[in-house]
XYZ file of C-alpha atoms in Angstrom:
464
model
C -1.870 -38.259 -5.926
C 1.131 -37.058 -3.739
C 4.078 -39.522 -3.066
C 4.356 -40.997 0.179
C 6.218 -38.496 2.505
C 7.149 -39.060 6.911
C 7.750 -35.697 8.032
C 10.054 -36.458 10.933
C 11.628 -35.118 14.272
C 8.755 -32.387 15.547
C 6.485 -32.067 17.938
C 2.740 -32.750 16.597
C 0.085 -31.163 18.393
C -3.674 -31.797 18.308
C -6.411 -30.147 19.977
C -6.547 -32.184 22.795
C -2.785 -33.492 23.169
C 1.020 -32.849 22.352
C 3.464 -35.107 21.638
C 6.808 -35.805 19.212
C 5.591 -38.076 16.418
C 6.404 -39.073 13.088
C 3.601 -38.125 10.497
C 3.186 -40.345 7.346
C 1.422 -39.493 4.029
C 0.329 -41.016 1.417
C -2.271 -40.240 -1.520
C -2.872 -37.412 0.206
C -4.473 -38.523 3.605
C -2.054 -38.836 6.882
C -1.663 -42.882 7.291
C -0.334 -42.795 10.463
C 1.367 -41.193 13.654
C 4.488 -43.299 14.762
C 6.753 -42.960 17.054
C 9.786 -41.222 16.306
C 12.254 -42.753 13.981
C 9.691 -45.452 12.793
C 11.195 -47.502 10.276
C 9.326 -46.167 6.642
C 8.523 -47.680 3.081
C 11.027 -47.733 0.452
C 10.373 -44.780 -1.629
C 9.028 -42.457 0.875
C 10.525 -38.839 1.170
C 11.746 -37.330 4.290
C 10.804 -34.046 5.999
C 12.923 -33.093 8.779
C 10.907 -30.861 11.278
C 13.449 -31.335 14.218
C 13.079 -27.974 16.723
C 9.003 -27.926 14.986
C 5.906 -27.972 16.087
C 3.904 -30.376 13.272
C 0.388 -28.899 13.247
C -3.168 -29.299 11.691
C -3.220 -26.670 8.643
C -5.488 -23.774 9.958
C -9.089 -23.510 9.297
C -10.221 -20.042 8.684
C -14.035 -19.598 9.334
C -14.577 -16.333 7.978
C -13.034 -14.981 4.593
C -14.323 -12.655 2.499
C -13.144 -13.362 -1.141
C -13.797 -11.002 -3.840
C -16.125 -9.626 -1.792
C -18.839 -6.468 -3.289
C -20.631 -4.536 -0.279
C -22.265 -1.219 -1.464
C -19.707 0.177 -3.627
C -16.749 -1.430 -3.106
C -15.380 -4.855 -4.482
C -12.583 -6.648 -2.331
C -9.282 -6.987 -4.523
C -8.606 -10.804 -4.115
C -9.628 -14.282 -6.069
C -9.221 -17.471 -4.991
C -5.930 -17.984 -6.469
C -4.707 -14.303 -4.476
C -5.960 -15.244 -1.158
C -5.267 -19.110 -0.654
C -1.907 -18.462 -1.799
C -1.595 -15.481 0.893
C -3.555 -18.339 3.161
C -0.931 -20.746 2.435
C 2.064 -19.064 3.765
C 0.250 -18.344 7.112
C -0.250 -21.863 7.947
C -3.745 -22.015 6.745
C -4.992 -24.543 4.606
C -8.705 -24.561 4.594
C -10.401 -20.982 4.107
C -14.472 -20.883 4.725
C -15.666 -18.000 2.177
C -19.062 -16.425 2.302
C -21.777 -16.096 -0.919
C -23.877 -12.616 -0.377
C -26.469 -12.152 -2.516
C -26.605 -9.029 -4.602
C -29.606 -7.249 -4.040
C -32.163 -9.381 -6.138
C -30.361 -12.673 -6.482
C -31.187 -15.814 -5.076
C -29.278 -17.488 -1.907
C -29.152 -20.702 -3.934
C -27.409 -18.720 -7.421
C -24.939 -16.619 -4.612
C -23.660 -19.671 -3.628
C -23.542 -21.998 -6.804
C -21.865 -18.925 -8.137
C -18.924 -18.635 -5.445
C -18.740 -22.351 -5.235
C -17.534 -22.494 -8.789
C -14.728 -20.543 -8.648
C -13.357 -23.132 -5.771
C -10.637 -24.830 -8.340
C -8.585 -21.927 -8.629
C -7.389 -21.899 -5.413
C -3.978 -23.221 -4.114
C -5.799 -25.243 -1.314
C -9.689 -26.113 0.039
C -12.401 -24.293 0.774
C -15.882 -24.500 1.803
C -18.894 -22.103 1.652
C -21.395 -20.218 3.771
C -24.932 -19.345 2.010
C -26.633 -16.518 3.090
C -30.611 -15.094 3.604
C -31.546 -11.838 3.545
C -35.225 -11.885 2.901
C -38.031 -14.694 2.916
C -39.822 -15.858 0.397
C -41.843 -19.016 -0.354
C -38.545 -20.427 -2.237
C -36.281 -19.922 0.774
C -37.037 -23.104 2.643
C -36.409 -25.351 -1.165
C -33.614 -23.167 -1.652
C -31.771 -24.232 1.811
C -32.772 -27.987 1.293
C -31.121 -27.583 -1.635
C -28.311 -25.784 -0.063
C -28.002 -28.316 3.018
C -28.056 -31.563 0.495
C -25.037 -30.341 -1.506
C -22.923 -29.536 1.831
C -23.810 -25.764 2.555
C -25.333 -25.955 5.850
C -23.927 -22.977 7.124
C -25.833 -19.775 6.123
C -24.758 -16.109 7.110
C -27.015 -13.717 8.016
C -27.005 -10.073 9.591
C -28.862 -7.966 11.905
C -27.391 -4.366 10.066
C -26.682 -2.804 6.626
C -30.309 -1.636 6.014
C -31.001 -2.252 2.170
C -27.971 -4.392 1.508
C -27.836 -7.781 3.807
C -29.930 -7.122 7.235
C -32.616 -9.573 7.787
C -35.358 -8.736 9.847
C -36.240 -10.697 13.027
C -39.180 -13.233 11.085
C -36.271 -13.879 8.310
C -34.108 -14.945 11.110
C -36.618 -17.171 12.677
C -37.640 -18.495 9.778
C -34.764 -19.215 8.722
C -33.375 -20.887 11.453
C -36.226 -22.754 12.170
C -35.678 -24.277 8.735
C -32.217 -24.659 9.213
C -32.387 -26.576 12.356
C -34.620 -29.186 11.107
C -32.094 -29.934 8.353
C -28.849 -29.898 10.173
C -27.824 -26.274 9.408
C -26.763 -23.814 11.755
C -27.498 -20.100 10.786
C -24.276 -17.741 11.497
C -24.709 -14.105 12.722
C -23.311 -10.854 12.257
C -24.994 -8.912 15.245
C -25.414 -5.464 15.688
C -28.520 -3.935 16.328
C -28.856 -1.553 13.304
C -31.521 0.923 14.803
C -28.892 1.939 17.280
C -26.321 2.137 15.065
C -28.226 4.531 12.152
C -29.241 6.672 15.461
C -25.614 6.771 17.073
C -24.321 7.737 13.736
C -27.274 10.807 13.021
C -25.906 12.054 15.981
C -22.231 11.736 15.274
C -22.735 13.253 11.732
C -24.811 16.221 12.978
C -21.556 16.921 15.388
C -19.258 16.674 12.806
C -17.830 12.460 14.028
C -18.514 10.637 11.247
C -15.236 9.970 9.533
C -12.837 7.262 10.238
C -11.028 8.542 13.358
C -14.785 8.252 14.766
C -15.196 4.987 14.175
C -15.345 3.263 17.547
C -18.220 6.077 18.878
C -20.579 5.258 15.438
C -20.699 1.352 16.350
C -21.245 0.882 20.418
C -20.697 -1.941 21.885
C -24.226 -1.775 23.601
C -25.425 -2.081 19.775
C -23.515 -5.714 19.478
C -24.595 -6.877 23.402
C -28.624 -5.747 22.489
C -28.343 -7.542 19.273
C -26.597 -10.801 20.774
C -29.490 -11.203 23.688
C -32.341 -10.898 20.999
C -31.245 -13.583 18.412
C -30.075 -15.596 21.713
C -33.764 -15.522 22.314
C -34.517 -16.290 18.907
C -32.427 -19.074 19.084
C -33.659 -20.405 22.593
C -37.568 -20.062 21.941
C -36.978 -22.651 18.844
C -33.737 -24.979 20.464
C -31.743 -23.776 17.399
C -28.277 -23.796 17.087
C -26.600 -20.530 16.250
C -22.705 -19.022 15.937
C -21.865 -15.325 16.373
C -19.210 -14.173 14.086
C -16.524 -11.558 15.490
C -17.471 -10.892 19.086
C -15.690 -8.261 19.960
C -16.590 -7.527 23.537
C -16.482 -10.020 26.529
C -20.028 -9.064 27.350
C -21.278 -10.742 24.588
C -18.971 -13.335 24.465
C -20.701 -14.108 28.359
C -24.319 -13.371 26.772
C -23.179 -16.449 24.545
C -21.442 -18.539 27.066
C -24.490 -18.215 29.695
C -26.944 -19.417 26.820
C -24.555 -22.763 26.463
C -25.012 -23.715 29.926
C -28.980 -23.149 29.891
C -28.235 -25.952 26.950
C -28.521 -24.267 24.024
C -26.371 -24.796 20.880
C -24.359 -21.426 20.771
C -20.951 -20.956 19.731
C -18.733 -17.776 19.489
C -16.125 -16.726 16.860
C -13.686 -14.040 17.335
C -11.461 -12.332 15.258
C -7.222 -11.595 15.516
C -7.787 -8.360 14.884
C -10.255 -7.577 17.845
C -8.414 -10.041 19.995
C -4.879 -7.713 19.330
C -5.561 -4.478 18.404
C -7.585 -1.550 19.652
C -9.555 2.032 19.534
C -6.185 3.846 19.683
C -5.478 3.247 15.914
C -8.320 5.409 15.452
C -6.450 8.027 16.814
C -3.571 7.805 14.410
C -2.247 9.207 11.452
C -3.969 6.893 8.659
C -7.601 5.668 10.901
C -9.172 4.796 7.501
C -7.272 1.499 7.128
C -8.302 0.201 10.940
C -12.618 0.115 9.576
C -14.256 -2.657 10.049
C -17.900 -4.024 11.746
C -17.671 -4.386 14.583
C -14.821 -1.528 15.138
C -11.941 -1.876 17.294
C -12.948 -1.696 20.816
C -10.580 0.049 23.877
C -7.490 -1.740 25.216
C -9.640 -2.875 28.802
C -11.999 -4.668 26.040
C -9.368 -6.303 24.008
C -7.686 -7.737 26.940
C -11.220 -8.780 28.839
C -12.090 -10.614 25.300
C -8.455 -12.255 25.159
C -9.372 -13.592 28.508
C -12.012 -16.007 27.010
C -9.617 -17.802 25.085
C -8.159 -19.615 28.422
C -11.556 -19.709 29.885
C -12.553 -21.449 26.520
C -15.726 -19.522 25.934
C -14.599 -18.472 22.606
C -14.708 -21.246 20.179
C -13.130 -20.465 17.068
C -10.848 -17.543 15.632
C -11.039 -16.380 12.205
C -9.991 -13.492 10.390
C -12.744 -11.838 8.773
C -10.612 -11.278 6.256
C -11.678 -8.400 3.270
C -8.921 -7.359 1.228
C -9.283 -3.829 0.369
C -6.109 -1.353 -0.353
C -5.158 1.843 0.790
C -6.846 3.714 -2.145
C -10.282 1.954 -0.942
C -10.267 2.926 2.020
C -8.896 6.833 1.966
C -11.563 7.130 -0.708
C -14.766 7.687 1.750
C -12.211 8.325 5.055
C -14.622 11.489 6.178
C -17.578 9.191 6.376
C -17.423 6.076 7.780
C -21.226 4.851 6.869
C -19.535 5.123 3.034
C -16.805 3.381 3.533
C -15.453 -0.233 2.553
C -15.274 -2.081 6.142
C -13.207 -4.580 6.800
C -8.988 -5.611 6.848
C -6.935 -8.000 5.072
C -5.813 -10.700 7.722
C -6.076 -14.096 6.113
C -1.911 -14.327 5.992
C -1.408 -13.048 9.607
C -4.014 -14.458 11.480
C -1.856 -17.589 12.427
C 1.148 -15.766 13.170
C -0.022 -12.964 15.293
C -2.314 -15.523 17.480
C 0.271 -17.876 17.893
C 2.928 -14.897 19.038
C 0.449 -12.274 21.167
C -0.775 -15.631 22.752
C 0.933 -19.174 22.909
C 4.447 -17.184 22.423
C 3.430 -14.310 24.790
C 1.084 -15.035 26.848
C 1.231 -19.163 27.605
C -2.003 -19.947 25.819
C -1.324 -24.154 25.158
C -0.014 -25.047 21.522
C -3.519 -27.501 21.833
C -5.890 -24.549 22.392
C -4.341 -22.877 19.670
C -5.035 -25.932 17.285
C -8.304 -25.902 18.764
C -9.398 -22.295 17.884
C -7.772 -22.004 15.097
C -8.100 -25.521 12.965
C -10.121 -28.304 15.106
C -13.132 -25.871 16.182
C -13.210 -24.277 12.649
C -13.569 -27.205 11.081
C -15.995 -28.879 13.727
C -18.204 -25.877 13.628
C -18.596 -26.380 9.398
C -19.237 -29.519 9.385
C -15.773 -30.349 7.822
C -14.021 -32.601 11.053
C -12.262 -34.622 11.074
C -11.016 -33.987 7.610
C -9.325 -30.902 8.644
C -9.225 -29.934 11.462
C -6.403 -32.534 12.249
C -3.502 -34.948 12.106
C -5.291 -38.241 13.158
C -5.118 -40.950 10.036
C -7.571 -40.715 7.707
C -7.656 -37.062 7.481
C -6.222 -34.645 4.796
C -2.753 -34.137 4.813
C -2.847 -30.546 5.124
C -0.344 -29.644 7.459
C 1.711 -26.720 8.928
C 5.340 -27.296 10.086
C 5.817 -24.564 12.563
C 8.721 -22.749 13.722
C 7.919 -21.598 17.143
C 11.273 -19.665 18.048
C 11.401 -17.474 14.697
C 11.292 -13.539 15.384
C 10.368 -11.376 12.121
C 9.172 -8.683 11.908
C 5.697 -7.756 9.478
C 5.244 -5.644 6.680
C 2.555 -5.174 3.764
C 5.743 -6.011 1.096
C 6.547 -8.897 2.608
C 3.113 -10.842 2.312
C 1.105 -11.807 -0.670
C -2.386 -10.197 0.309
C -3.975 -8.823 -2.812
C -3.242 -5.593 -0.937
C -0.533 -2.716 0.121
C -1.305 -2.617 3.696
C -1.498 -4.772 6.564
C -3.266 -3.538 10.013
C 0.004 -5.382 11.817
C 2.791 -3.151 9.886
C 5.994 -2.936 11.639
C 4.294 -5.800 14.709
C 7.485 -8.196 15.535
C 6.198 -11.951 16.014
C 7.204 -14.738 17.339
C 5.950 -18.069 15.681
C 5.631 -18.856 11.606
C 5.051 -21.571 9.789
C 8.171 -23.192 7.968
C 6.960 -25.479 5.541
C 3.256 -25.883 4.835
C 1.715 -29.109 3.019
C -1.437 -29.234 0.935
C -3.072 -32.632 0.469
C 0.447 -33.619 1.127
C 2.335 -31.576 -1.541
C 5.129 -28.977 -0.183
C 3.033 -25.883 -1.147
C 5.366 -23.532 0.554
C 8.981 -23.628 2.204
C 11.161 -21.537 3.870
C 9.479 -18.283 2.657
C 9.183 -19.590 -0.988
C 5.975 -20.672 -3.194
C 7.056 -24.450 -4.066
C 3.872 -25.492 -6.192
C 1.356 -22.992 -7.262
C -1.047 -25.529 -9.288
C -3.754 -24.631 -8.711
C -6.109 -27.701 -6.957
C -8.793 -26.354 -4.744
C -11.668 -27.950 -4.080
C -15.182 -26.957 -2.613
C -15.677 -29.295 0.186
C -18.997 -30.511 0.947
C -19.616 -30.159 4.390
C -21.540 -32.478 6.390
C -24.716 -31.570 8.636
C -23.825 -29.964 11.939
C -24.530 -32.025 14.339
C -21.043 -32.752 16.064
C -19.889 -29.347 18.194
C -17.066 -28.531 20.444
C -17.271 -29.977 23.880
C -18.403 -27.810 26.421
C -16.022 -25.922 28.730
């Protein structure tokens, strides 16, 4: 158990309010918001957060942890990338189980969920179908009754993790009858295998390519037919990474006909572009879907003030440099994905609440609240109201720095945000409420993560 702790002289911030507060913890749970300079129990240590913003520890929906797609293993454990998670301000990572060709969905994810306890803070789990069988609908019973209700599934990578339309279905036909909620990676993989014949018989397939092998027509075709999916059975359903506002608006016009579907989209889409591809090292900017052109990026940042995007993760993959240069002239080869767990906080909260007026609330909302709504794991995380865990980010809001791959502890020697100046990081960060990290320094790295069971998804977001 932690000792009781007020943290003291900030400005906490909620999803749907701001306000200076005092914050006490004890056992590990917040006990109570007070008004500032409420007397506390003998015995209880002080936190002084004066000039801070006090905020829910982030939620990230989508990490990738140790992750193996076709020849290539992401470098991280759980130890690696909750402690990079940590000093970004997040304190609750949602990781993914893909089967290996041949393994069950139910062995994927008792498999990941085990090696929970050797990270620095929680995390939950996302199960995943790629084909249907007669043991798929035990299997996400099973699944659903020991708190995985969430289960990936994708719509490309032909011979590796695409599900065909009756898997999908199926699946969440199933899923919705138990209080699941499948989650989709959607691109439409017969346009993308085409588009990228014709690129490699022109000579365009390698990583400076990259944006012209993955259209976005391929992401918008895919979105409308597992929208319909969704609608002919009344199914709930969350896209991962959007990266274009037309499907973002495919989405959004499905949740006013009264369907159930959310959208998730990722820093890296919502900050950077297609003119990386043009650079001197393209290779380390891969990832599904690719960057999209600067009109794109800013018509998808839009959506965060109109609220149609829900949550942000980071779809975070941690490969290195020597990774990705190793299949550079091909990009249908090569490992896709970036490391963004540790920045995904930061360069939100700068490009956006710092630099563009987005409200320190909507932040918490997309980045912590929604996340943790949308996996059944509110209001545990998610938030500062009593009760919940005492997870909690003490933010700096004026601090300028600048980034760089030596100065963050990704399992990794690049970041896609080298030599970005921010605004906004977090100060001190609190685990279960134990100083895991302050001022720039690992305070405790015991190791105490725990899988978290996640309840059935029936509370959402409210509509916008």
């Amino acid at each position: 158990m932690s000792d009781p702790v007020v943290i003291r002289g900030g400005t906490v911030a909620e999803a749907s309010w701001c306000a200076p507060a005092d914050v006490f913890v004890a056992d590990g749970r917040v006990t109570a918001l007070a008004e500032p300079g409420t007397p506390a129990p003998r015995g209880t240590a002080e936190i002084d957060a004066g000039g801070m913003l006090v905020l829910p520890g982030g939620v990230d929906p989508h990490c990738h942890v140790g992750f193996t797609s076709g020849d290539f293993t992401s470098l991280d454990d759980y130890a690696q990338c909750t402690t990079a998670a940590v000093f970004g301000g997040t304190t609750t990572i949602v990781d993914f189980a893909i089967p290996r060709p041949g393994q069950a969905p139910a062995d994927a994810a008792h498999a990941q969920r085990a090696k929970a306890a050797g990270g620095l803070c929680d995390s939950a789990l996302h199960a995943c179908v790629v084909d249907w069988d007669e043991t798929v609908p035990d299997q996400l019973r099973s699944l659903v009754a020991d708190g995985m209700p969430t289960v990936k599934m994708f719509t490309t990578y032909r011979g590796e993790t695409m599900a065909d339309e009756d898997t999908i279905l199926r699946t969440m036909s199933t899923l919705r009858d138990l209080g699941g909620m499948v989650v989709i990676h959607c691109e439409a993989n017969h346009i993308i295998e085409d588009t990228q014949t014709r690129c490699s018989h022109d000579g365009r397939i390698g990583a400076e390519h990259m944006a012209a092998t993955r259209p976005e027509l391929a992401e918008t075709a895919s979105v409308a037919e597992v929208l319909a999916i969704a609608e002919s059975l009344k199914a709930p359903v969350y896209f991962v990474h959007q990266s274009t506002p037309e499907a973002v608006e495919l989405v959004a016009a499905a949740r006013r006909r009264g369907l159930a579907a959310y959208t998730e989209s990722v820093a890296h889409h919502l900050v950077l572009d297609d003119g990386l591809y043009a650079g001197a090292a393209p290779e380390r900017f891969v990832c599904c879907p690719p960057l999209r052109p600067r009109p794109v990026v800013d018509g998808l940042a839009r959506h965060l003030a109109t609220g149609e995007i829900t949550t942000i993760g980071s779809d975070h993959c941690c490969y290195d440099v020597a990774q990705k240069e190793s299949r550079r002239s091909d990009v249908r080869a090569m490992p896709n994905g970036l490391p963004g767990v540790e920045t995904r906080l930061p360069v939100i909260f700068s490009e956006f609440v710092a630099g563009g007026g987005l409200p320190v609330s909507r932040f918490v909302e997309l980045t912590a609240a929604n996340p943790a709504r949308m996996n059944g794991l509110y209001p545990r995380k998610g938030t500062l109201m009593p009760g919940a865990d005492a997870d909690i980010a003490i933010w700096d809001p004026s601090a300028r720095w600048t980034i760089t791959s030596g100065d963050l502890h990704m399992a990794t020697d690049y970041t896609p945000y080298e030599g970005m100046t921010v605004t906004g990081r977090p100060r001190t960060v609190l685990v279960g409420g134990r100083v895991v990290v302050h001022d720039g320094v690992l305070a405790d790295a015991t190791p105490r993560g725990r899988h978290l069971a996640a309840n059935p998804i029936t509370s959402a977001p409210a509509r916008r």
